[in-house]
mmCIF file of C-alpha atoms and ligand atoms in Angstrom:
data_model
loop_
_atom_site.group_PDB
_atom_site.id
_atom_site.type_symbol
_atom_site.label_atom_id
_atom_site.label_comp_id
_atom_site.label_asym_id
_atom_site.label_seq_id
_atom_site.Cartn_x
_atom_site.Cartn_y
_atom_site.Cartn_z
ATOM 1 C CA MET A 1 -1.488 -7.603 31.970
ATOM 2 C CA THR A 2 1.905 -5.885 31.948
ATOM 3 C CA GLU A 3 2.438 -2.865 29.756
ATOM 4 C CA HIS A 4 3.710 -3.511 26.230
ATOM 5 C CA HIS A 5 6.806 -1.521 25.302
ATOM 6 C CA ALA A 6 6.551 -0.288 21.737
ATOM 7 C CA ARG A 7 9.188 -1.817 19.456
ATOM 8 C CA LYS A 8 10.734 0.572 16.985
ATOM 9 C CA ARG A 9 11.947 -2.182 14.673
ATOM 10 C CA PHE A 10 8.307 -3.242 14.111
ATOM 11 C CA GLY A 11 7.220 0.353 13.477
ATOM 12 C CA GLN A 12 4.990 0.345 16.538
ATOM 13 C CA ASN A 13 2.944 3.474 17.223
ATOM 14 C CA PHE A 14 -0.357 2.558 18.810
ATOM 15 C CA LEU A 15 -3.536 4.523 18.217
ATOM 16 C CA SER A 16 -4.912 5.877 21.455
ATOM 17 C CA ASP A 17 -7.388 8.618 20.466
ATOM 18 C CA PRO A 18 -10.922 7.137 20.624
ATOM 19 C CA ASN A 19 -12.368 9.766 18.251
ATOM 20 C CA ILE A 20 -9.768 9.013 15.583
ATOM 21 C CA ILE A 21 -10.248 5.255 16.028
ATOM 22 C CA ARG A 22 -14.006 5.699 15.560
ATOM 23 C CA LYS A 23 -13.447 7.873 12.489
ATOM 24 C CA ILE A 24 -11.181 5.258 10.881
ATOM 25 C CA VAL A 25 -13.549 2.378 11.629
ATOM 26 C CA ASP A 26 -16.467 4.431 10.221
ATOM 27 C CA ALA A 27 -14.400 5.071 7.079
ATOM 28 C CA ILE A 28 -13.836 1.304 6.727
ATOM 29 C CA ARG A 29 -17.596 0.692 7.053
ATOM 30 C CA PRO A 30 -17.333 -2.932 8.212
ATOM 31 C CA ALA A 31 -20.450 -4.988 7.540
ATOM 32 C CA ALA A 32 -21.357 -8.405 8.948
ATOM 33 C CA GLY A 33 -20.326 -11.047 6.412
ATOM 34 C CA ASP A 34 -17.305 -9.078 5.134
ATOM 35 C CA THR A 35 -14.011 -10.958 5.127
ATOM 36 C CA ILE A 36 -11.573 -8.441 6.581
ATOM 37 C CA VAL A 37 -7.889 -8.869 7.349
ATOM 38 C CA GLU A 38 -6.044 -6.315 9.449
ATOM 39 C CA ILE A 39 -2.287 -5.980 9.071
ATOM 40 C CA GLY A 40 -0.540 -5.258 12.379
ATOM 41 C CA PRO A 41 -3.389 -5.249 14.933
ATOM 42 C CA GLY A 42 -0.966 -4.289 17.732
ATOM 43 C CA LEU A 43 -2.879 -3.641 20.939
ATOM 44 C CA ALA A 44 -6.184 -4.029 19.061
ATOM 45 C CA ALA A 45 -7.183 -0.340 18.931
ATOM 46 C CA MET A 46 -8.909 -0.911 15.592
ATOM 47 C CA THR A 47 -9.356 -4.673 15.917
ATOM 48 C CA ASP A 48 -11.685 -4.387 18.867
ATOM 49 C CA PRO A 49 -14.385 -2.202 17.249
ATOM 50 C CA LEU A 50 -13.971 -4.147 13.987
ATOM 51 C CA VAL A 51 -14.524 -7.559 15.646
ATOM 52 C CA GLU A 52 -17.454 -6.027 17.481
ATOM 53 C CA ARG A 53 -19.153 -5.154 14.199
ATOM 54 C CA LEU A 54 -17.994 -8.135 12.127
ATOM 55 C CA GLY A 55 -18.242 -11.035 14.550
ATOM 56 C CA HIS A 56 -15.055 -12.513 13.059
ATOM 57 C CA MET A 57 -11.958 -11.212 11.307
ATOM 58 C CA HIS A 58 -8.365 -12.097 10.381
ATOM 59 C CA VAL A 59 -5.184 -10.381 11.552
ATOM 60 C CA VAL A 60 -1.536 -10.727 10.511
ATOM 61 C CA GLU A 61 0.913 -9.807 13.283
ATOM 62 C CA ILE A 62 4.673 -10.342 13.590
ATOM 63 C CA ASP A 63 5.310 -9.476 17.255
ATOM 64 C CA ARG A 64 5.052 -12.557 19.490
ATOM 65 C CA ASP A 65 4.236 -10.578 22.625
ATOM 66 C CA LEU A 66 1.328 -8.913 20.871
ATOM 67 C CA ILE A 67 0.191 -12.248 19.447
ATOM 68 C CA ALA A 68 0.115 -13.734 22.981
ATOM 69 C CA ARG A 69 -2.042 -10.826 24.152
ATOM 70 C CA LEU A 70 -4.432 -11.194 21.230
ATOM 71 C CA LYS A 71 -4.781 -14.939 21.906
ATOM 72 C CA GLU A 72 -5.652 -14.252 25.503
ATOM 73 C CA ARG A 73 -8.207 -11.634 24.587
ATOM 74 C CA TYR A 74 -10.088 -13.182 21.674
ATOM 75 C CA ALA A 75 -11.577 -16.625 21.126
ATOM 76 C CA PRO A 76 -10.425 -18.212 17.835
ATOM 77 C CA GLU A 77 -13.943 -18.066 16.393
ATOM 78 C CA ARG A 78 -13.802 -14.250 16.696
ATOM 79 C CA LEU A 79 -10.214 -13.649 15.638
ATOM 80 C CA THR A 80 -8.049 -15.744 13.319
ATOM 81 C CA ILE A 81 -4.458 -14.805 14.062
ATOM 82 C CA HIS A 82 -1.871 -15.321 11.315
ATOM 83 C CA GLU A 83 1.493 -15.172 12.991
ATOM 84 C CA GLY A 84 4.297 -13.826 10.843
ATOM 85 C CA ASP A 85 5.508 -11.259 8.373
ATOM 86 C CA ALA A 86 2.813 -9.518 6.305
ATOM 87 C CA LEU A 87 5.441 -9.052 3.563
ATOM 88 C CA LYS A 88 5.470 -12.823 3.063
ATOM 89 C CA PHE A 89 1.822 -13.510 3.795
ATOM 90 C CA ASP A 90 -0.292 -15.064 1.052
ATOM 91 C CA PHE A 91 -3.400 -12.864 1.216
ATOM 92 C CA GLY A 92 -4.883 -14.934 -1.617
ATOM 93 C CA ARG A 93 -5.450 -17.840 0.753
ATOM 94 C CA LEU A 94 -8.082 -15.901 2.725
ATOM 95 C CA GLY A 95 -10.374 -16.119 -0.302
ATOM 96 C CA ALA A 96 -12.154 -13.467 -2.328
ATOM 97 C CA PRO A 97 -13.676 -10.934 -1.950
ATOM 98 C CA LEU A 98 -11.257 -9.731 0.693
ATOM 99 C CA ARG A 99 -11.058 -6.343 2.431
ATOM 100 C CA VAL A 100 -7.667 -5.290 3.807
ATOM 101 C CA VAL A 101 -7.122 -2.664 6.502
ATOM 102 C CA GLY A 102 -4.296 -1.568 8.754
ATOM 103 C CA ASN A 103 -2.319 1.096 10.471
ATOM 104 C CA LEU A 104 0.737 -0.073 8.591
ATOM 105 C CA PRO A 105 4.251 -0.274 9.998
ATOM 106 C CA TYR A 106 5.810 2.731 8.255
ATOM 107 C CA ASN A 107 9.276 1.192 7.955
ATOM 108 C CA ILE A 108 8.002 -1.409 5.452
ATOM 109 C CA SER A 109 5.143 0.515 3.829
ATOM 110 C CA THR A 110 6.480 0.671 0.257
ATOM 111 C CA PRO A 111 7.412 -3.038 -0.127
ATOM 112 C CA LEU A 112 4.158 -3.952 1.646
ATOM 113 C CA LEU A 113 2.094 -1.898 -0.821
ATOM 114 C CA PHE A 114 3.838 -3.621 -3.741
ATOM 115 C CA HIS A 115 3.243 -7.029 -2.113
ATOM 116 C CA LEU A 116 -0.450 -6.212 -1.583
ATOM 117 C CA ALA A 117 -0.832 -4.965 -5.147
ATOM 118 C CA SER A 118 -0.113 -8.510 -6.321
ATOM 119 C CA PHE A 119 -3.353 -9.662 -4.630
ATOM 120 C CA ALA A 120 -5.507 -6.874 -6.110
ATOM 121 C CA ASP A 121 -7.579 -9.418 -8.060
ATOM 122 C CA SER A 122 -9.064 -10.913 -4.903
ATOM 123 C CA VAL A 123 -9.504 -7.633 -3.031
ATOM 124 C CA THR A 124 -12.585 -5.371 -2.841
ATOM 125 C CA ASP A 125 -10.872 -2.479 -1.107
ATOM 126 C CA MET A 126 -7.974 -1.552 1.167
ATOM 127 C CA THR A 127 -7.988 1.187 3.788
ATOM 128 C CA PHE A 128 -4.644 2.061 5.324
ATOM 129 C CA MET A 129 -3.015 4.556 7.588
ATOM 130 C CA LEU A 130 0.412 5.553 6.338
ATOM 131 C CA GLN A 131 2.820 8.404 6.657
ATOM 132 C CA LYS A 132 1.166 11.411 4.994
ATOM 133 C CA GLU A 133 4.226 11.886 2.795
ATOM 134 C CA VAL A 134 3.810 8.337 1.395
ATOM 135 C CA VAL A 135 0.085 8.854 0.764
ATOM 136 C CA MET A 136 0.867 12.101 -1.085
ATOM 137 C CA ARG A 137 3.231 10.104 -3.322
ATOM 138 C CA MET A 138 0.606 7.402 -3.907
ATOM 139 C CA VAL A 139 -2.037 9.864 -5.130
ATOM 140 C CA ALA A 140 0.343 12.347 -6.830
ATOM 141 C CA GLU A 141 -0.333 13.597 -10.358
ATOM 142 C CA PRO A 142 2.212 13.768 -13.195
ATOM 143 C CA GLY A 143 4.448 16.827 -13.144
ATOM 144 C CA THR A 144 4.477 17.143 -9.352
ATOM 145 C CA GLU A 145 7.436 16.578 -7.060
ATOM 146 C CA GLU A 146 5.741 13.671 -5.269
ATOM 147 C CA TYR A 147 4.964 11.803 -8.487
ATOM 148 C CA GLY A 148 7.178 8.761 -8.985
ATOM 149 C CA ARG A 149 7.407 4.994 -9.298
ATOM 150 C CA LEU A 150 5.040 4.380 -6.376
ATOM 151 C CA SER A 151 2.405 6.700 -7.917
ATOM 152 C CA VAL A 152 2.543 5.068 -11.350
ATOM 153 C CA MET A 153 2.629 1.434 -10.191
ATOM 154 C CA LEU A 154 -0.186 1.856 -7.664
ATOM 155 C CA GLN A 155 -2.337 4.109 -9.873
ATOM 156 C CA TYR A 156 -2.012 1.473 -12.585
ATOM 157 C CA ARG A 157 -3.845 -0.994 -10.299
ATOM 158 C CA PHE A 158 -5.954 1.127 -7.971
ATOM 159 C CA ARG A 159 -8.180 4.137 -7.773
ATOM 160 C CA MET A 160 -6.950 5.881 -4.632
ATOM 161 C CA ALA A 161 -8.195 8.645 -2.380
ATOM 162 C CA ARG A 162 -6.667 10.340 0.627
ATOM 163 C CA LEU A 163 -9.491 10.485 3.168
ATOM 164 C CA PHE A 164 -8.147 12.487 6.134
ATOM 165 C CA ASP A 165 -5.025 13.205 8.162
ATOM 166 C CA VAL A 166 -4.189 11.926 11.641
ATOM 167 C CA PRO A 167 -1.914 14.016 13.891
ATOM 168 C CA PRO A 168 1.011 12.494 15.844
ATOM 169 C CA GLY A 169 -0.833 13.109 19.137
ATOM 170 C CA ALA A 170 -3.341 10.351 18.286
ATOM 171 C CA PHE A 171 -0.658 7.687 18.919
ATOM 172 C CA ARG A 172 1.408 6.304 21.807
ATOM 173 C CA PRO A 173 4.290 6.788 21.384
ATOM 174 C CA ALA A 174 3.709 9.789 19.110
ATOM 175 C CA PRO A 175 5.465 9.450 15.732
ATOM 176 C CA LYS A 176 7.442 12.392 14.352
ATOM 177 C CA VAL A 177 5.230 12.776 11.303
ATOM 178 C CA THR A 178 1.593 13.297 10.346
ATOM 179 C CA SER A 179 -0.292 10.260 9.018
ATOM 180 C CA SER A 180 -3.079 9.969 6.444
ATOM 181 C CA ILE A 181 -5.810 7.485 5.724
ATOM 182 C CA VAL A 182 -5.897 6.259 2.148
ATOM 183 C CA ARG A 183 -8.505 4.129 0.396
ATOM 184 C CA MET A 184 -7.434 1.906 -2.488
ATOM 185 C CA LEU A 185 -9.993 0.385 -4.858
ATOM 186 C CA PRO A 186 -8.630 -2.142 -7.368
ATOM 187 C CA LEU A 187 -9.452 -1.307 -10.974
ATOM 188 C CA PRO A 188 -11.226 -4.006 -12.984
ATOM 189 C CA PRO A 189 -8.658 -6.277 -14.717
ATOM 190 C CA ASP A 190 -9.902 -5.265 -18.206
ATOM 191 C CA LYS A 191 -9.026 -1.616 -17.385
ATOM 192 C CA LEU A 192 -5.332 -2.340 -16.721
ATOM 193 C CA GLY A 193 -4.023 -2.856 -20.232
ATOM 194 C CA ALA A 194 -0.347 -3.800 -19.836
ATOM 195 C CA GLN A 195 0.464 -6.976 -21.742
ATOM 196 C CA ASP A 196 3.495 -7.626 -19.556
ATOM 197 C CA GLU A 197 3.256 -6.102 -16.088
ATOM 198 C CA ALA A 198 6.788 -7.090 -15.083
ATOM 199 C CA LEU A 199 8.052 -5.192 -18.131
ATOM 200 C CA LEU A 200 5.902 -2.179 -17.189
ATOM 201 C CA GLY A 201 7.505 -2.316 -13.726
ATOM 202 C CA ARG A 202 11.023 -2.368 -15.188
ATOM 203 C CA ILE A 203 10.310 0.540 -17.513
ATOM 204 C CA VAL A 204 8.788 2.674 -14.749
ATOM 205 C CA ALA A 205 11.713 1.860 -12.431
ATOM 206 C CA ALA A 206 14.161 2.908 -15.178
ATOM 207 C CA ALA A 207 12.253 6.112 -15.956
ATOM 208 C CA PHE A 208 12.369 7.229 -12.314
ATOM 209 C CA GLY A 209 15.777 5.755 -11.480
ATOM 210 C CA GLN A 210 17.487 9.021 -12.338
ATOM 211 C CA ARG A 211 14.833 11.672 -12.013
ATOM 212 C CA ARG A 212 16.832 14.492 -13.609
ATOM 213 C CA LYS A 213 17.622 12.607 -16.806
ATOM 214 C CA THR A 214 15.436 12.597 -19.892
ATOM 215 C CA LEU A 215 13.567 9.598 -21.237
ATOM 216 C CA ARG A 216 16.110 9.372 -24.073
ATOM 217 C CA ASN A 217 18.670 8.449 -21.402
ATOM 218 C CA THR A 218 16.659 6.545 -18.838
ATOM 219 C CA LEU A 219 14.768 4.415 -21.385
ATOM 220 C CA ARG A 220 17.659 3.866 -23.810
ATOM 221 C CA ASP A 221 17.572 0.102 -23.165
ATOM 222 C CA PHE A 222 13.933 0.005 -24.234
ATOM 223 C CA LEU A 223 13.326 2.713 -26.845
ATOM 224 C CA ASP A 224 15.276 4.166 -29.769
ATOM 225 C CA GLU A 225 14.439 7.348 -31.722
ATOM 226 C CA PRO A 226 11.985 5.631 -34.140
ATOM 227 C CA ASP A 227 10.205 4.118 -31.135
ATOM 228 C CA PHE A 228 9.772 7.568 -29.585
ATOM 229 C CA ALA A 229 8.430 8.783 -32.928
ATOM 230 C CA ALA A 230 6.034 5.841 -33.233
ATOM 231 C CA LEU A 231 4.785 6.533 -29.712
ATOM 232 C CA GLU A 232 4.566 10.288 -30.461
ATOM 233 C CA LEU A 233 6.625 10.870 -27.356
ATOM 234 C CA ASP A 234 9.192 13.627 -26.836
ATOM 235 C CA PRO A 235 12.461 11.924 -25.764
ATOM 236 C CA GLY A 236 13.555 15.187 -24.148
ATOM 237 C CA LEU A 237 10.907 14.855 -21.429
ATOM 238 C CA ARG A 238 11.572 13.529 -17.946
ATOM 239 C CA GLY A 239 9.737 10.515 -16.537
ATOM 240 C CA GLU A 240 7.665 12.639 -14.188
ATOM 241 C CA ARG A 241 5.790 14.213 -17.127
ATOM 242 C CA LEU A 242 4.215 10.933 -18.276
ATOM 243 C CA GLY A 243 0.925 9.550 -17.044
ATOM 244 C CA VAL A 244 0.108 5.908 -16.296
ATOM 245 C CA ALA A 245 -1.444 5.443 -19.764
ATOM 246 C CA ASP A 246 1.813 6.673 -21.382
ATOM 247 C CA TYR A 247 3.821 4.076 -19.470
ATOM 248 C CA VAL A 248 1.372 1.352 -20.449
ATOM 249 C CA ALA A 249 1.674 2.432 -24.103
ATOM 250 C CA ILE A 250 5.496 2.307 -23.869
ATOM 251 C CA ALA A 251 5.450 -1.139 -22.218
ATOM 252 C CA ASN A 252 3.068 -2.534 -24.840
ATOM 253 C CA HIS A 253 5.161 -1.073 -27.655
ATOM 254 C CA VAL A 254 8.305 -2.691 -26.210
ATOM 255 C CA ALA A 255 6.457 -5.971 -25.660
ATOM 256 C CA ARG A 256 5.310 -5.963 -29.314
ATOM 257 C CA LYS A 257 8.847 -5.303 -30.495
ATOM 258 C CA GLY A 258 10.074 -8.134 -28.302
ATOM 259 C CA ALA A 259 13.055 -5.970 -27.514
ATOM 260 C CA SER A 260 13.211 -5.887 -23.763
ATOM 261 C CA PRO A 261 16.788 -5.635 -22.465
ATOM 262 C CA VAL A 262 18.603 -8.654 -21.180
HETATM 263 N N1 SAM B 301 -3.040 -1.351 14.565
HETATM 264 C C1 SAM B 301 -2.373 -0.906 15.776
HETATM 265 C C2 SAM B 301 -2.828 0.495 16.114
HETATM 266 O O1 SAM B 301 -3.364 1.158 15.226
HETATM 267 O O2 SAM B 301 -2.658 0.909 17.256
HETATM 268 C C3 SAM B 301 -0.844 -0.997 15.647
HETATM 269 C C4 SAM B 301 -0.212 -0.186 14.528
HETATM 270 S S1 SAM B 301 1.551 -0.166 14.536
HETATM 271 C C5 SAM B 301 1.848 1.296 13.559
HETATM 272 C C6 SAM B 301 2.051 -1.430 13.372
HETATM 273 C C7 SAM B 301 1.746 -2.869 13.763
HETATM 274 O O3 SAM B 301 2.248 -3.735 12.732
HETATM 275 C C8 SAM B 301 2.379 -3.354 15.056
HETATM 276 O O4 SAM B 301 1.463 -4.133 15.767
HETATM 277 C C9 SAM B 301 3.572 -4.214 14.583
HETATM 278 O O5 SAM B 301 3.972 -5.202 15.505
HETATM 279 C C10 SAM B 301 3.004 -4.802 13.306
HETATM 280 N N2 SAM B 301 4.019 -5.203 12.315
HETATM 281 C C11 SAM B 301 5.224 -4.622 12.070
HETATM 282 N N3 SAM B 301 5.867 -5.234 11.060
HETATM 283 C C12 SAM B 301 5.038 -6.229 10.646
HETATM 284 C C13 SAM B 301 5.136 -7.223 9.632
HETATM 285 N N4 SAM B 301 6.210 -7.297 8.838
HETATM 286 N N5 SAM B 301 4.109 -8.092 9.484
HETATM 287 C C14 SAM B 301 3.014 -8.023 10.286
HETATM 288 N N6 SAM B 301 2.865 -7.101 11.253
HETATM 289 C C15 SAM B 301 3.859 -6.209 11.432
#
């Protein structure tokens, strides 16, 4: 088969280091009977050892050339290929419990993580490779530079751990940055606590919209001085000082007041 030329617009960097591939697949711990979907199988660096252990799996791939290769290589009873954009894919239709893995296209990683978070209820775990800098933001603690909207919204739904780093030399072509493997375990629904998750999302977006401003400014559409007092919250703080539980408390207070902005 002719060589595939990596397409930048699809964020294509293909894993080529067999030791790293083995390490990632071991971290996923695939077991026969698991329903696993891989986002962006590419040239099947991870798909191959996964299918080997699972017998069957699902993949979502956008690149038609890669899809044609996958079809040639795998019988449909071993690989179900979903052709199209993972950002629009309904992961819920694969049934629960679902395990999601992938060396994600870095150019769409943030919207993809938000899209995937909406299927957390039917997911057992997700194991992804992402830019290290994004993983650091996902697992960041309050008060740190990396802590932001992505940290709060994902930590609200998942327990997350950075497992190990992967150097640029493990890929062809080599990316400019170091990557990390992250594991995401959905929290049980009764642990989440926000009465209105869309409202929580709007409040967190507002709090981090202008990082240098205080909550008094950034949350002025949601909270007035008595609200801050009722929540025992210092309006002079910046959004980065608050933990996930603080944001949930704010969102539930606003929901109770019925005073979300128009
Ligand atoms: N898994 C392979 C590996 O580790 O070598 C390829 C990883 S490469 C970083 C990202 C893969 O995601 C490519 O195969 C690319 O075509 C695919 N991809 C990019 N954007 C996508 C999208 N929106 N939906 C589904 N797949 C996408």
